[in-house]
C-alpha positions as a printed NumPy array, in Angstrom:
array([[ 82.816,  84.12 ,  97.031],
       [ 81.183,  80.843,  98.26 ],
       [ 77.414,  80.442,  99.239],
       [ 76.647,  78.823, 102.634],
       [ 74.133,  78.211, 105.178],
       [ 74.311,  79.125, 108.919],
       [ 72.439,  76.871, 110.729],
       [ 71.467,  78.662, 113.996],
       [ 68.939,  78.597, 116.92 ],
       [ 66.51 ,  80.777, 115.052],
       [ 67.081,  78.815, 111.533],
       [ 68.852,  78.601, 108.347],
       [ 70.407,  81.715, 107.557],
       [ 71.779,  81.864, 103.777],
       [ 75.195,  83.855, 103.321],
       [ 78.189,  84.68 , 101.209],
       [ 81.774,  83.952, 102.783],
       [ 83.93 ,  86.903, 101.168],
       [ 87.558,  86.389, 100.422],
       [ 89.95 ,  87.825, 103.116],
       [ 87.41 ,  88.282, 105.884],
       [ 89.016,  85.258, 107.843],
       [ 90.637,  86.118, 111.037],
       [ 92.08 ,  84.462, 114.211],
       [ 89.049,  84.328, 115.912],
       [ 86.378,  84.233, 113.457],
       [ 85.196,  84.629, 110.043],
       [ 82.782,  87.361, 108.519],
       [ 80.05 ,  85.733, 106.576],
       [ 77.611,  88.444, 104.794],
       [ 73.949,  88.608, 104.117],
       [ 74.144,  91.003, 100.941],
       [ 70.411,  91.179, 100.517],
       [ 69.867,  92.019, 104.242],
       [ 73.151,  94.052, 104.658],
       [ 74.269,  92.054, 107.661],
       [ 77.385,  90.777, 108.431],
       [ 77.757,  87.846, 110.836],
       [ 81.254,  87.209, 112.677],
       [ 81.061,  83.502, 113.377],
       [ 83.698,  82.537, 115.97 ],
       [ 86.055,  79.345, 115.21 ],
       [ 85.319,  76.779, 117.754],
       [ 89.16 ,  76.165, 118.646],
       [ 90.961,  72.808, 118.949],
       [ 91.457,  72.452, 122.901],
       [ 89.118,  73.171, 125.707],
       [ 91.151,  76.065, 126.983],
       [ 91.16 ,  77.648, 123.309],
       [ 87.573,  77.03 , 123.114],
       [ 86.644,  78.944, 126.403],
       [ 89.012,  81.714, 125.459],
       [ 87.564,  82.216, 122.288],
       [ 84.108,  81.919, 123.779],
       [ 85.113,  84.735, 126.22 ],
       [ 86.406,  86.642, 123.578],
       [ 83.059,  86.945, 121.617],
       [ 81.469,  87.879, 125.124],
       [ 83.98 ,  90.503, 125.275],
       [ 83.226,  91.711, 121.853],
       [ 79.425,  91.624, 122.47 ],
       [ 79.371,  93.393, 125.673],
       [ 81.823,  96.185, 124.324],
       [ 79.104,  96.818, 121.263],
       [ 76.466,  96.828, 123.775],
       [ 77.859,  99.469, 125.665],
       [ 78.91 , 101.758, 122.496],
       [ 75.463, 101.308, 120.876],
       [ 73.873, 102.471, 124.121],
       [ 75.826, 105.806, 123.829],
       [ 74.12 , 108.104, 121.417],
       [ 77.153, 109.778, 120.456],
       [ 79.548, 106.788, 120.38 ],
       [ 76.889, 104.634, 118.895],
       [ 77.338, 106.333, 115.314],
       [ 80.868, 105.089, 115.399],
       [ 80.24 , 101.405, 115.06 ],
       [ 77.781,  99.395, 112.745],
       [ 74.59 ,  98.787, 113.918],
       [ 74.347,  95.866, 116.098],
       [ 71.758,  93.169, 115.791],
       [ 72.585,  90.72 , 118.377],
       [ 73.83 ,  87.273, 118.8  ],
       [ 73.094,  83.843, 117.476],
       [ 74.085,  80.231, 118.271],
       [ 75.452,  78.366, 115.553],
       [ 75.398,  74.524, 114.97 ],
       [ 77.315,  74.21 , 111.687],
       [ 78.037,  76.249, 108.519],
       [ 77.641,  74.483, 105.134],
       [ 77.595,  74.368, 101.471],
       [ 76.481,  72.433,  98.779],
       [ 79.761,  70.641,  98.909],
       [ 81.125,  70.657, 102.551],
       [ 80.797,  71.445, 106.351],
       [ 83.078,  73.854, 107.429],
       [ 84.824,  72.002, 110.316],
       [ 85.826,  75.132, 112.337],
       [ 82.28 ,  76.232, 113.092],
       [ 80.652,  73.496, 114.748],
       [ 78.703,  74.416, 117.838],
       [ 79.866,  77.939, 118.303],
       [ 78.51 ,  81.25 , 118.306],
       [ 78.1  ,  84.653, 116.13 ],
       [ 77.344,  88.027, 116.484],
       [ 75.486,  90.25 , 113.703],
       [ 75.9  ,  93.835, 112.726],
       [ 75.505,  96.231, 109.831],
       [ 77.699,  95.118, 107.058],
       [ 79.664,  97.949, 105.904],
       [ 80.788,  97.788, 102.299],
       [ 83.838, 100.002, 102.625],
       [ 87.688,  99.342, 102.878],
       [ 88.914,  99.182, 106.378],
       [ 91.882, 100.313, 107.681],
       [ 94.043, 100.045, 111.083],
       [ 93.496, 102.573, 113.777],
       [ 97.004, 103.135, 114.047],
       [ 97.308, 104.299, 110.687],
       [ 95.325, 107.243, 111.342],
       [ 95.423, 109.935, 114.088],
       [ 92.044, 111.178, 113.98 ],
       [ 90.858, 107.36 , 114.068],
       [ 93.037, 107.107, 117.136],
       [ 91.674, 110.082, 118.91 ],
       [ 88.268, 109.156, 118.004],
       [ 88.362, 105.575, 119.491],
       [ 90.241, 106.589, 122.753],
       [ 86.616, 107.908, 123.684],
       [ 85.315, 104.383, 123.727],
       [ 87.405, 103.943, 126.953],
       [ 85.203, 106.303, 128.735],
       [ 82.563, 103.514, 128.63 ],
       [ 84.759, 101.003, 129.611],
       [ 85.827,  99.564, 126.25 ],
       [ 89.539,  99.326, 126.813],
       [ 90.682,  96.806, 124.333],
       [ 91.118,  98.927, 120.962],
       [ 94.582,  98.505, 119.949],
       [ 93.437,  95.879, 117.252],
       [ 90.581,  97.777, 115.781],
       [ 89.8  ,  98.71 , 112.278],
       [ 87.791, 101.52 , 110.874],
       [ 86.057, 102.75 , 107.562],
       [ 85.142, 106.248, 106.806],
       [ 80.931, 106.285, 106.007],
       [ 79.626, 109.67 , 104.91 ],
       [ 82.582, 111.504, 106.693],
       [ 82.029, 109.212, 109.687],
       [ 84.705, 106.955, 111.354],
       [ 83.156, 103.457, 111.738],
       [ 85.096, 100.999, 113.995],
       [ 85.1  ,  97.257, 114.464],
       [ 87.419,  94.707, 116.187],
       [ 87.446,  96.124, 119.792],
       [ 86.458,  94.7  , 123.079],
       [ 85.978,  95.362, 126.655],
       [ 89.251,  93.534, 127.419],
       [ 91.738,  91.673, 125.359],
       [ 91.186,  88.17 , 126.499],
       [ 94.067,  86.352, 124.844],
       [ 96.608,  89.358, 126.282],
       [ 95.096,  88.61 , 129.989],
       [ 95.702,  85.184, 129.588],
       [ 99.31 ,  85.668, 128.458],
       [100.544,  87.849, 131.416],
       [103.711,  87.174, 132.661],
       [102.598,  86.685, 136.253],
       [100.31 ,  84.017, 135.034],
       [103.137,  82.163, 132.932],
       [103.509,  79.212, 135.187],
       [ 99.861,  78.695, 135.891],
       [ 97.811,  75.921, 134.706],
       [ 95.129,  76.713, 131.966],
       [ 92.582,  75.918, 134.402],
       [ 94.067,  78.389, 137.097],
       [ 94.306,  81.019, 134.298],
       [ 90.716,  80.717, 133.238],
       [ 89.581,  80.933, 136.891],
       [ 91.694,  83.877, 137.562],
       [ 90.37 ,  85.765, 134.31 ],
       [ 86.742,  84.964, 135.49 ],
       [ 87.714,  86.606, 139.131],
       [ 88.978,  89.522, 137.4  ],
       [ 86.299,  89.943, 134.703],
       [ 83.149,  88.176, 136.254],
       [ 80.916,  89.688, 133.259],
       [ 82.787,  86.84 , 130.944],
       [ 80.894,  84.279, 132.784],
       [ 77.539,  86.178, 131.702],
       [ 75.725,  84.385, 128.477],
       [ 74.394,  87.344, 126.243],
       [ 71.079,  87.69 , 125.133],
       [ 70.16 ,  86.301, 122.016],
       [ 68.552,  88.324, 119.642],
       [ 68.651,  89.394, 115.893],
       [ 66.309,  92.056, 114.249],
       [ 67.537,  93.826, 111.424],
       [ 67.236,  97.726, 110.88 ],
       [ 63.669,  96.87 , 109.224],
       [ 62.66 ,  95.036, 112.285],
       [ 62.592,  91.898, 110.09 ],
       [ 62.825,  88.626, 112.489],
       [ 64.145,  85.328, 111.395]])
């Protein structure tokens, strides 16, 4: 595991990059001493891709905000600590090119194996309750079981990529697709509030 520094709007955050925690939209970095995971979103190659990733970030943040505000559903997700702006991610030997001028969110690190929701009928039944508060995109969610409680990650209010790939939008320009997306889901234009507080009320 490699050691890195997240250079953020609140200062330097030392983290570890575990193996096998690199996804399509972002990479998980972990602060083991504070038991916090940072999902840092990859910037993307084109203007269209960058906006699609930014809107995915906002959709996931909005979903965590809704779930954690519900006393019953909140116990089924990691504790959520807010968002960060990330200027870059560096180590002693490299600057990671995918993470310049991007965004991240912070949550409790769960040191347990995760599984796809589709592999467990109880997990499927539990996460369907998320839709009651408007968290509709759950098909890619994973779960871990912690002290008998199902804990979910990788869910969102909407699936941004799926919306942009809708058949009726196929012939539209990228700009028109983004305009239609924002018209249908105006919350994607909202900038999430930046805050980061650990469970021990420790602020960077």
